[in-house]
Short mmCIF file of C-alpha atoms in Angstrom, two decimals:
data_model
loop_
_atom_site.label_atom_id
_atom_site.label_comp_id
_atom_site.label_asym_id
_atom_site.label_seq_id
_atom_site.Cartn_x
_atom_site.Cartn_y
_atom_site.Cartn_z
CA MET A 11 -72.61 25.92 -60.36
CA ILE A 12 -72.10 28.70 -58.45
CA ARG A 13 -74.90 29.49 -55.95
CA GLU A 14 -74.34 32.56 -53.56
CA ILE A 15 -76.29 32.38 -50.24
CA GLY A 16 -76.12 36.49 -48.67
CA ASP A 17 -73.41 38.50 -48.88
CA ARG A 18 -70.05 36.43 -48.17
CA ILE A 19 -71.03 32.69 -48.81
CA ILE A 20 -70.13 30.97 -51.97
CA LEU A 21 -70.69 27.61 -52.94
CA ALA A 22 -69.49 26.95 -56.04
CA GLY A 23 -70.37 22.91 -57.29
CA VAL A 24 -68.41 21.06 -58.82
CA ALA A 25 -67.45 17.29 -60.43
CA HIS A 26 -64.55 15.81 -58.93
CA VAL A 27 -63.23 14.21 -62.17
CA LEU A 28 -65.03 17.55 -64.90
CA PRO A 29 -61.18 19.70 -66.25
CA GLN A 30 -63.47 22.12 -66.37
CA SER A 31 -64.41 22.09 -62.73
CA LYS A 32 -61.18 22.87 -62.25
CA GLU A 33 -61.32 26.12 -65.01
CA GLU A 34 -64.73 27.12 -62.82
CA VAL A 35 -62.57 26.47 -59.39
CA GLU A 36 -59.39 28.38 -60.16
CA ARG A 37 -61.13 31.64 -61.89
CA LEU A 38 -63.86 31.81 -58.95
CA ILE A 39 -61.05 32.32 -56.17
CA ILE A 40 -59.81 35.44 -58.73
CA GLU A 41 -62.29 36.65 -59.65
CA LYS A 42 -64.96 37.04 -56.18
CA LYS A 43 -60.91 37.05 -53.56
CA PRO A 44 -62.66 34.88 -50.36
CA ARG A 45 -60.83 35.75 -47.54
CA PHE A 46 -61.54 31.55 -46.92
CA VAL A 47 -61.35 29.16 -49.67
CA GLY A 48 -63.37 25.99 -48.03
CA VAL A 49 -62.97 22.56 -49.84
CA GLU A 50 -64.10 19.13 -49.94
CA LEU A 51 -61.68 17.68 -47.58
CA CYS A 52 -61.01 16.12 -44.25
CA ARG A 53 -57.55 16.49 -42.85
CA LYS A 54 -57.08 12.34 -44.25
CA ARG A 55 -57.71 13.23 -47.52
CA TYR A 56 -56.49 16.41 -47.34
CA PHE A 57 -53.05 15.52 -46.76
CA GLU A 58 -53.08 11.93 -49.17
CA LEU A 59 -53.62 14.79 -52.07
CA ILE A 60 -50.61 17.01 -50.66
CA SER A 61 -48.17 14.14 -50.40
CA ASN A 62 -48.71 12.66 -53.21
CA PRO A 63 -50.65 15.33 -55.71
CA ASN A 64 -50.14 13.15 -59.48
CA SER A 65 -50.58 9.36 -57.55
CA ARG A 66 -53.08 6.88 -58.46
CA GLU A 67 -51.70 4.58 -56.06
CA LYS A 68 -54.46 3.49 -53.54
CA LYS A 69 -54.05 2.78 -50.58
CA PHE A 70 -55.15 0.01 -49.47
CA GLU A 71 -56.81 -0.75 -45.60
CA PHE A 72 -58.33 -4.09 -45.07
CA SER A 73 -60.62 -3.63 -43.29
CA ARG A 74 -64.51 -2.91 -44.12
CA ALA A 75 -64.37 1.14 -44.49
CA GLY A 76 -61.10 0.41 -46.49
CA ILE A 77 -62.08 -1.47 -49.17
CA LEU A 78 -65.49 0.91 -49.19
CA ALA A 79 -63.23 3.92 -49.91
CA TYR A 80 -60.38 1.45 -52.14
CA ILE A 81 -63.92 0.59 -54.17
CA LEU A 82 -64.93 4.04 -54.92
CA SER A 83 -61.46 5.67 -55.17
CA TYR A 84 -60.56 3.53 -57.95
CA LEU A 85 -63.95 3.81 -59.73
CA GLN A 86 -63.63 8.26 -59.76
CA GLU A 87 -59.98 6.91 -61.30
CA ARG A 88 -61.83 5.03 -63.88
CA ILE A 89 -63.74 7.37 -64.64
CA GLY A 90 -61.83 10.15 -64.47
CA LYS A 91 -58.96 7.97 -66.82
CA LYS A 92 -61.58 9.43 -69.06
CA THR A 93 -61.93 12.94 -68.46
CA GLY A 94 -58.02 13.00 -68.97
CA MET A 95 -58.38 14.37 -64.77
CA LEU A 96 -57.18 13.36 -61.82
CA PRO A 97 -59.85 12.44 -58.75
CA GLY A 98 -59.66 15.59 -55.90
CA GLU A 99 -57.46 17.73 -58.57
CA GLU A 100 -60.26 20.47 -58.79
CA MET A 101 -59.80 20.45 -54.70
CA LEU A 102 -55.89 21.56 -55.07
CA ALA A 103 -56.93 23.74 -57.88
CA ALA A 104 -58.47 25.32 -55.25
CA VAL A 105 -55.49 25.16 -52.55
CA LYS A 106 -52.97 26.10 -54.31
CA GLY A 107 -55.57 29.22 -55.46
CA ALA A 108 -55.86 29.82 -51.96
CA ASN A 109 -52.28 29.90 -51.36
CA GLU A 110 -51.77 32.42 -54.27
CA ILE A 111 -53.83 34.75 -52.52
CA GLN A 112 -53.37 34.70 -49.45
CA ALA A 113 -56.60 33.03 -48.22
CA ASN A 114 -57.37 30.89 -45.16
CA VAL A 115 -57.98 27.07 -46.93
CA VAL A 116 -60.52 25.66 -44.44
CA LEU A 117 -61.35 22.07 -44.33
CA LEU A 118 -65.03 21.38 -44.40
CA ASP A 119 -65.73 18.09 -44.38
CA ARG A 120 -65.76 14.87 -41.92
CA ASN A 121 -63.27 11.94 -41.68
CA ILE A 122 -63.93 9.78 -44.46
CA ASP A 123 -63.43 6.19 -42.39
CA ILE A 124 -65.93 7.93 -39.91
CA THR A 125 -68.60 8.83 -42.99
CA LEU A 126 -68.02 5.11 -44.14
CA GLN A 127 -67.65 2.80 -40.93
CA ARG A 128 -71.96 4.80 -40.28
CA LEU A 129 -72.90 3.94 -43.26
CA LEU A 130 -71.68 0.17 -43.06
CA ASP A 131 -73.27 0.17 -39.87
CA LYS A 132 -76.42 1.86 -40.95
CA MET A 133 -77.41 0.06 -43.90
CA SER A 134 -79.50 -3.23 -43.99
CA ILE A 135 -77.37 -6.31 -45.90
CA PHE A 136 -80.11 -5.86 -48.76
CA GLU A 137 -78.85 -2.46 -48.92
CA LYS A 138 -75.67 -3.57 -49.05
CA VAL A 139 -75.81 -6.07 -51.51
CA GLN A 140 -78.00 -4.32 -53.27
CA ILE A 141 -74.87 -0.85 -54.07
CA LEU A 142 -71.89 -3.28 -53.81
CA PHE A 143 -73.50 -5.51 -57.24
CA SER A 144 -74.36 -1.44 -58.30
CA ILE A 145 -70.64 -1.16 -58.13
CA LEU A 146 -69.23 -4.21 -59.41
CA LEU A 147 -71.16 -3.01 -62.70
CA LEU A 148 -71.15 -0.18 -63.46
CA PRO A 149 -68.15 -0.13 -65.82
CA PHE A 150 -69.55 -1.77 -67.18
CA GLN A 151 -72.91 -0.51 -67.82
CA SER A 152 -73.43 1.82 -71.35
CA GLY A 153 -75.44 4.05 -72.73
CA GLU A 154 -75.58 6.93 -69.77
CA LYS A 155 -78.39 9.39 -69.92
CA ILE A 156 -76.55 11.97 -68.68
CA LYS A 157 -73.85 13.88 -69.79
CA LEU A 158 -70.85 13.52 -67.37
CA GLU A 159 -69.98 17.59 -68.29
CA ASP A 160 -74.07 18.32 -67.59
CA VAL A 161 -73.62 16.73 -64.07
CA THR A 162 -73.24 19.97 -62.36
CA HIS A 163 -76.31 21.78 -64.38
CA GLU A 164 -78.56 22.64 -61.13
CA GLU A 165 -81.92 20.17 -62.80
CA VAL A 166 -79.14 17.79 -63.71
CA VAL A 167 -78.05 17.51 -59.82
CA GLU A 168 -81.44 17.62 -58.58
CA LYS A 169 -82.41 14.86 -60.52
CA LEU A 170 -79.49 12.78 -60.01
CA ILE A 171 -79.84 13.16 -56.00
CA SER A 172 -83.34 12.44 -56.59
CA SER A 173 -82.43 9.33 -58.46
CA PHE A 174 -79.82 8.40 -55.11
CA LYS A 175 -82.17 8.50 -52.35
CA GLU A 176 -84.03 6.40 -54.48
CA PHE A 177 -81.61 3.87 -54.64
CA SER A 178 -80.90 4.11 -51.23
CA GLN A 179 -82.23 5.89 -48.08
CA THR A 180 -79.43 5.31 -46.17
CA ALA A 181 -76.67 5.85 -48.20
CA TYR A 182 -78.38 9.47 -49.23
CA THR A 183 -78.58 10.08 -45.24
CA VAL A 184 -74.96 9.36 -44.41
CA LEU A 185 -73.60 10.75 -47.95
CA ILE A 186 -75.53 13.90 -48.26
CA GLU A 187 -77.18 14.85 -45.63
CA GLU A 188 -75.13 14.28 -42.86
CA ARG A 189 -72.14 15.95 -44.76
CA ASN A 190 -73.80 18.49 -45.75
CA LYS A 191 -74.87 19.59 -41.86
CA TYR A 192 -71.36 19.42 -41.35
CA MET A 193 -69.49 21.37 -43.45
CA ALA A 194 -72.93 23.64 -42.69
CA ASP A 195 -71.24 23.73 -39.78
CA ARG A 196 -68.11 24.19 -40.06
CA ILE A 197 -68.89 27.21 -42.30
CA TRP A 198 -71.23 28.30 -39.90
CA GLU A 199 -68.15 29.08 -37.31
CA ILE A 200 -65.40 30.35 -39.83
CA LEU A 201 -68.61 33.39 -41.00
CA ASN A 202 -69.46 34.12 -37.14
CA SER A 203 -66.52 34.96 -35.72
CA ASN A 204 -64.62 35.91 -39.06
CA SER A 205 -65.24 38.78 -41.52
CA GLY A 206 -64.59 38.44 -45.18
CA LYS A 207 -65.86 36.00 -47.84
CA ILE A 208 -65.87 32.42 -47.91
CA LEU A 209 -65.91 30.16 -51.57
CA CYS A 210 -66.55 26.33 -50.93
CA VAL A 211 -65.58 24.02 -53.37
CA VAL A 212 -67.77 21.41 -52.54
CA GLY A 213 -68.81 18.41 -55.19
CA ALA A 214 -72.93 19.67 -57.23
CA GLY A 215 -74.60 17.19 -55.41
CA HIS A 216 -73.84 18.83 -52.40
CA VAL A 217 -75.65 22.22 -52.87
CA PRO A 218 -78.82 22.05 -53.30
CA GLY A 219 -78.63 20.67 -49.69
CA LEU A 220 -75.78 22.74 -48.26
CA ALA A 221 -77.39 26.13 -49.09
CA ARG A 222 -81.43 25.02 -47.47
CA GLU A 223 -79.50 24.82 -44.72
CA LEU A 224 -77.58 28.23 -44.74
CA GLU A 225 -80.61 29.78 -45.51
CA SER A 226 -82.77 28.02 -42.99
CA ARG A 227 -79.58 29.16 -40.50
CA PHE A 228 -80.24 32.93 -41.56
CA GLU A 229 -84.09 32.98 -41.29
CA GLU A 230 -83.10 31.37 -37.45
CA LYS A 231 -80.97 34.03 -36.41
CA GLU A 232 -82.71 36.96 -38.22
CA ILE A 233 -86.30 35.81 -36.24
CA SER A 234 -84.13 35.60 -33.14
CA MET A 235 -82.80 39.04 -34.51
CA LYS A 236 -86.12 40.88 -33.89
CA LYS A 237 -87.04 38.93 -31.13
CA ASP A 238 -84.58 40.37 -29.34
#
């Protein structure tokens, strides 16, 4: 999923375990030649990927957020084994591509520990139990209605986001909405303090909301300029 906003922002929506996403990122960097390449990583996840790019070992931290991070990482790797691509390879491809064209790499995401802790703090007991059972049952579920290769298609993404919101409003708010705003802040900061294009590589589920957030800022800026 590719969405261009204005003449300087390109949002590349990827599926974190699909080889096609990695190839698309590599193609876009060569084609668009951005001055900045933003990636959906925080400093912690960035350095973990850079230091162990080929490792399947998952670090375990004995805390509520650490346990949740471990489980989510494990599930992503189970899916990655089916597709033949480790989670995060598309982000590494973006970093490598940026270095090859001498573009600046921008870390867009909020610290993963803060996000997971906020999720645990805000969820009700019912939501925690509901999500825990869903996570535990996921590896045994079959007959998926949506093919993995379709998860970057716009209509499919909107459907998945809607289903996720219905499943848990709290999880949707913390994992999607809050991070969209955080990443929009980072993109807006770069946009207003530098020149050149910025290509942002983010999960496909973030593209619709992130695009709306950025478009609204352009509208507000235009209204403000007309008033002045």
